[in-house]
Amino acid sequence: EADIYQTPRYLVIGTGKKITLECSQTMGHDKMYWYQQDPGMELHLIHYSYGVNSTEKGDLSSESTVSRIRTEHFPLTLESARPSHTSQYLCASYRGTEAFFGQGTRLTVV
Amino acid sequence: QQPVQSPQAVILREGEDAVINCSSSKALYSVHWYRQKHGEAPVFLMILLKGGEQKGHEKISASFNEKKQQSSLYLTASQLSYSGTYFCGTETGNTGNQFYFGTGTSLTVIP
């Protein structure tokens, strides 16, 4: 059983609000990734990190930021939520090339 | 960057076989396969490394053609529990630093 946790599981928030999605893993993995996934669709890479103080942008990074101050923690922040941000957000940490996913945060922006 | 999977969707009867393909426009360092059930996170199935192939499960296996930059997932004698969306994940570059997931294949097994 993978030890990677995301909070909250579900979030409904108003347009313009700033939100932070939390992701924590206790496996000591250096590589952590954030993906956005609409129901039944592919996973789009938002941001990734190779370790502490390392962050890189993916394909959908323009409206969000991440930080990696500690190995186990990789939060994703949306500065100003919009309805187009409504989606599921999945965090993953990698052991080599094997990904362990959190249960996801389902975000609805109204 | 994103690998393309085919078919997009497939419906099988229990006991039938299926093949899911994953093609990349970039040279691949490794390919991994995941299955995602509705409402759940993707779960790792297996990994194939450059220069070799690996079987993850008895009735689910995969191949990796480095020249064609393709991988195929083979599901034999499908079971109801195989239903879900299958994603390939690719690692590109000589040092294998970039991970991308494919477009996904929805597989439904019916009795």
mmCIF file with all atom_site columns, C-alpha atoms in Angstrom, chain B residues 17-105:
data_model
loop_
_atom_site.group_PDB
_atom_site.id
_atom_site.type_symbol
_atom_site.label_atom_id
_atom_site.label_alt_id
_atom_site.label_comp_id
_atom_site.label_asym_id
_atom_site.label_entity_id
_atom_site.label_seq_id
_atom_site.pdbx_PDB_ins_code
_atom_site.Cartn_x
_atom_site.Cartn_y
_atom_site.Cartn_z
_atom_site.occupancy
_atom_site.B_iso_or_equiv
_atom_site.pdbx_formal_charge
_atom_site.auth_seq_id
_atom_site.auth_comp_id
_atom_site.auth_asym_id
_atom_site.auth_atom_id
_atom_site.pdbx_PDB_model_num
ATOM 1  C CA . ASP B 1 17  ? -8.177  -11.015 -25.672 1.00 0.00 ? 17  ASP B CA 1
ATOM 2  C CA . ALA B 1 18  ? -7.216  -7.395  -26.239 1.00 0.00 ? 18  ALA B CA 1
ATOM 3  C CA . VAL B 1 19  ? -4.181  -5.411  -27.315 1.00 0.00 ? 19  VAL B CA 1
ATOM 4  C CA . ILE B 1 20  ? -3.567  -1.791  -26.390 1.00 0.00 ? 20  ILE B CA 1
ATOM 5  C CA . ASN B 1 21  ? -0.888  0.164   -28.211 1.00 0.00 ? 21  ASN B CA 1
ATOM 6  C CA . CYS B 1 22  ? 1.177   3.134   -27.091 1.00 0.00 ? 22  CYS B CA 1
ATOM 7  C CA . SER B 1 23  ? 3.222   5.213   -29.555 1.00 0.00 ? 23  SER B CA 1
ATOM 8  C CA . SER B 1 24  ? 5.654   8.001   -28.845 1.00 0.00 ? 24  SER B CA 1
ATOM 9  C CA . SER B 1 25  ? 7.186   10.619  -31.105 1.00 0.00 ? 25  SER B CA 1
ATOM 10 C CA . LYS B 1 26  ? 10.306  10.648  -28.936 1.00 0.00 ? 26  LYS B CA 1
ATOM 11 C CA . ALA B 1 27  ? 12.907  8.006   -28.154 1.00 0.00 ? 27  ALA B CA 1
ATOM 12 C CA . LEU B 1 28  ? 11.835  6.089   -25.102 1.00 0.00 ? 28  LEU B CA 1
ATOM 13 C CA . TYR B 1 29  ? 13.896  5.198   -22.082 1.00 0.00 ? 29  TYR B CA 1
ATOM 14 C CA . SER B 1 30  ? 11.152  3.147   -20.471 1.00 0.00 ? 30  SER B CA 1
ATOM 15 C CA . VAL B 1 31  ? 7.436   2.488   -20.702 1.00 0.00 ? 31  VAL B CA 1
ATOM 16 C CA . HIS B 1 32  ? 5.098   1.760   -17.829 1.00 0.00 ? 32  HIS B CA 1
ATOM 17 C CA . TRP B 1 33  ? 1.496   0.721   -17.794 1.00 0.00 ? 33  TRP B CA 1
ATOM 18 C CA . TYR B 1 34  ? -1.261  1.690   -15.366 1.00 0.00 ? 34  TYR B CA 1
ATOM 19 C CA . ARG B 1 35  ? -4.913  0.814   -14.897 1.00 0.00 ? 35  ARG B CA 1
ATOM 20 C CA . GLN B 1 36  ? -7.400  3.265   -13.461 1.00 0.00 ? 36  GLN B CA 1
ATOM 21 C CA . LYS B 1 37  ? -10.807 2.216   -12.191 1.00 0.00 ? 37  LYS B CA 1
ATOM 22 C CA . HIS B 1 38  ? -13.592 4.764   -12.250 1.00 0.00 ? 38  HIS B CA 1
ATOM 23 C CA . GLY B 1 39  ? -13.201 7.255   -9.423  1.00 0.00 ? 39  GLY B CA 1
ATOM 24 C CA . GLU B 1 40  ? -9.868  5.825   -8.311  1.00 0.00 ? 40  GLU B CA 1
ATOM 25 C CA . ALA B 1 41  ? -6.227  6.734   -8.808  1.00 0.00 ? 41  ALA B CA 1
ATOM 26 C CA . PRO B 1 42  ? -4.133  4.917   -11.440 1.00 0.00 ? 42  PRO B CA 1
ATOM 27 C CA . VAL B 1 43  ? -2.419  1.750   -10.260 1.00 0.00 ? 43  VAL B CA 1
ATOM 28 C CA . PHE B 1 44  ? 0.929   0.560   -11.581 1.00 0.00 ? 44  PHE B CA 1
ATOM 29 C CA . LEU B 1 45  ? 0.860   -2.643  -13.642 1.00 0.00 ? 45  LEU B CA 1
ATOM 30 C CA . MET B 1 46  ? 4.357   -3.085  -15.029 1.00 0.00 ? 46  MET B CA 1
ATOM 31 C CA . ILE B 1 47  ? 7.414   -1.412  -16.452 1.00 0.00 ? 47  ILE B CA 1
ATOM 32 C CA . LEU B 1 48  ? 9.444   -2.161  -19.543 1.00 0.00 ? 48  LEU B CA 1
ATOM 33 C CA . LEU B 1 49  ? 12.975  -0.903  -19.753 1.00 0.00 ? 49  LEU B CA 1
ATOM 34 C CA . LYS B 1 50  ? 15.034  -0.050  -22.777 1.00 0.00 ? 50  LYS B CA 1
ATOM 35 C CA . GLY B 1 51  ? 16.725  -3.189  -23.989 1.00 0.00 ? 51  GLY B CA 1
ATOM 36 C CA . GLY B 1 52  ? 14.279  -5.619  -22.446 1.00 0.00 ? 52  GLY B CA 1
ATOM 37 C CA . GLU B 1 53  ? 10.702  -6.459  -21.678 1.00 0.00 ? 53  GLU B CA 1
ATOM 38 C CA . GLN B 1 54  ? 8.971   -7.563  -18.531 1.00 0.00 ? 54  GLN B CA 1
ATOM 39 C CA . LYS B 1 55  ? 5.786   -9.460  -17.733 1.00 0.00 ? 55  LYS B CA 1
ATOM 40 C CA . GLY B 1 56  ? 3.952   -7.991  -14.821 1.00 0.00 ? 56  GLY B CA 1
ATOM 41 C CA . HIS B 1 57  ? 1.117   -10.487 -14.447 1.00 0.00 ? 57  HIS B CA 1
ATOM 42 C CA . GLU B 1 58  ? 0.209   -13.963 -15.705 1.00 0.00 ? 58  GLU B CA 1
ATOM 43 C CA . LYS B 1 59  ? -2.466  -12.877 -18.178 1.00 0.00 ? 59  LYS B CA 1
ATOM 44 C CA . ILE B 1 60  ? -1.337  -9.308  -18.689 1.00 0.00 ? 60  ILE B CA 1
ATOM 45 C CA . SER B 1 61  ? 1.945   -8.807  -20.480 1.00 0.00 ? 61  SER B CA 1
ATOM 46 C CA . ALA B 1 62  ? 3.599   -6.143  -22.561 1.00 0.00 ? 62  ALA B CA 1
ATOM 47 C CA . SER B 1 63  ? 6.227   -5.620  -25.209 1.00 0.00 ? 63  SER B CA 1
ATOM 48 C CA . PHE B 1 64  ? 8.506   -2.699  -25.956 1.00 0.00 ? 64  PHE B CA 1
ATOM 49 C CA . ASN B 1 65  ? 9.792   -1.952  -29.447 1.00 0.00 ? 65  ASN B CA 1
ATOM 50 C CA . GLU B 1 66  ? 12.502  0.672   -29.053 1.00 0.00 ? 66  GLU B CA 1
ATOM 51 C CA . LYS B 1 67  ? 12.989  1.139   -32.794 1.00 0.00 ? 67  LYS B CA 1
ATOM 52 C CA . LYS B 1 68  ? 9.349   1.924   -33.398 1.00 0.00 ? 68  LYS B CA 1
ATOM 53 C CA . GLN B 1 69  ? 9.076   3.828   -30.115 1.00 0.00 ? 69  GLN B CA 1
ATOM 54 C CA . GLN B 1 70  ? 6.051   1.730   -29.269 1.00 0.00 ? 70  GLN B CA 1
ATOM 55 C CA . SER B 1 71  ? 4.761   -0.492  -26.529 1.00 0.00 ? 71  SER B CA 1
ATOM 56 C CA . SER B 1 72  ? 1.820   -2.878  -26.524 1.00 0.00 ? 72  SER B CA 1
ATOM 57 C CA . LEU B 1 73  ? -0.145  -4.254  -23.593 1.00 0.00 ? 73  LEU B CA 1
ATOM 58 C CA . TYR B 1 74  ? -1.659  -7.709  -24.037 1.00 0.00 ? 74  TYR B CA 1
ATOM 59 C CA . LEU B 1 75  ? -4.642  -8.848  -21.987 1.00 0.00 ? 75  LEU B CA 1
ATOM 60 C CA . THR B 1 76  ? -5.518  -12.481 -22.479 1.00 0.00 ? 76  THR B CA 1
ATOM 61 C CA . ALA B 1 77  ? -8.654  -14.298 -21.349 1.00 0.00 ? 77  ALA B CA 1
ATOM 62 C CA . SER B 1 78  ? -10.029 -11.039 -20.005 1.00 0.00 ? 78  SER B CA 1
ATOM 63 C CA . GLN B 1 79  ? -11.887 -10.953 -16.712 1.00 0.00 ? 79  GLN B CA 1
ATOM 64 C CA . LEU B 1 80  ? -14.549 -8.544  -15.507 1.00 0.00 ? 80  LEU B CA 1
ATOM 65 C CA . SER B 1 81  ? -11.979 -7.051  -13.139 1.00 0.00 ? 81  SER B CA 1
ATOM 66 C CA . TYR B 1 82  ? -9.873  -5.909  -16.101 1.00 0.00 ? 82  TYR B CA 1
ATOM 67 C CA . SER B 1 83  ? -12.375 -3.149  -16.861 1.00 0.00 ? 83  SER B CA 1
ATOM 68 C CA . GLY B 1 84  ? -10.967 0.342   -16.511 1.00 0.00 ? 84  GLY B CA 1
ATOM 69 C CA . THR B 1 85  ? -8.903  2.899   -18.352 1.00 0.00 ? 85  THR B CA 1
ATOM 70 C CA . TYR B 1 86  ? -5.372  1.875   -19.241 1.00 0.00 ? 86  TYR B CA 1
ATOM 71 C CA . PHE B 1 87  ? -2.614  4.436   -19.520 1.00 0.00 ? 87  PHE B CA 1
ATOM 72 C CA . CYS B 1 88  ? 0.896   4.024   -20.757 1.00 0.00 ? 88  CYS B CA 1
ATOM 73 C CA . GLY B 1 89  ? 3.493   6.225   -19.146 1.00 0.00 ? 89  GLY B CA 1
ATOM 74 C CA . THR B 1 90  ? 6.665   7.015   -20.977 1.00 0.00 ? 90  THR B CA 1
ATOM 75 C CA . GLU B 1 91  ? 10.039  8.162   -19.872 1.00 0.00 ? 91  GLU B CA 1
ATOM 76 C CA . THR B 1 92  ? 11.974  9.939   -22.580 1.00 0.00 ? 92  THR B CA 1
ATOM 77 C CA . GLY B 1 93  ? 15.496  11.189  -22.969 1.00 0.00 ? 93  GLY B CA 1
ATOM 78 C CA . ASN B 1 94  ? 18.800  9.521   -22.416 1.00 0.00 ? 94  ASN B CA 1
ATOM 79 C CA . THR B 1 95  ? 18.656  10.051  -18.704 1.00 0.00 ? 95  THR B CA 1
ATOM 80 C CA . GLY B 1 96  ? 14.937  9.285   -18.568 1.00 0.00 ? 96  GLY B CA 1
ATOM 81 C CA . ASN B 1 97  ? 13.910  12.489  -16.909 1.00 0.00 ? 97  ASN B CA 1
ATOM 82 C CA . GLN B 1 98  ? 10.554  13.273  -18.495 1.00 0.00 ? 98  GLN B CA 1
ATOM 83 C CA . PHE B 1 99  ? 7.437   11.329  -17.569 1.00 0.00 ? 99  PHE B CA 1
ATOM 84 C CA . TYR B 1 100 ? 4.291   11.632  -19.682 1.00 0.00 ? 100 TYR B CA 1
ATOM 85 C CA . PHE B 1 101 ? 1.073   9.665   -19.705 1.00 0.00 ? 101 PHE B CA 1
ATOM 86 C CA . GLY B 1 102 ? -0.690  8.490   -22.838 1.00 0.00 ? 102 GLY B CA 1
ATOM 87 C CA . THR B 1 103 ? -4.146  9.434   -24.052 1.00 0.00 ? 103 THR B CA 1
ATOM 88 C CA . GLY B 1 104 ? -5.747  6.425   -22.372 1.00 0.00 ? 104 GLY B CA 1
ATOM 89 C CA . THR B 1 105 ? -7.746  3.400   -23.524 1.00 0.00 ? 105 THR B CA 1
#
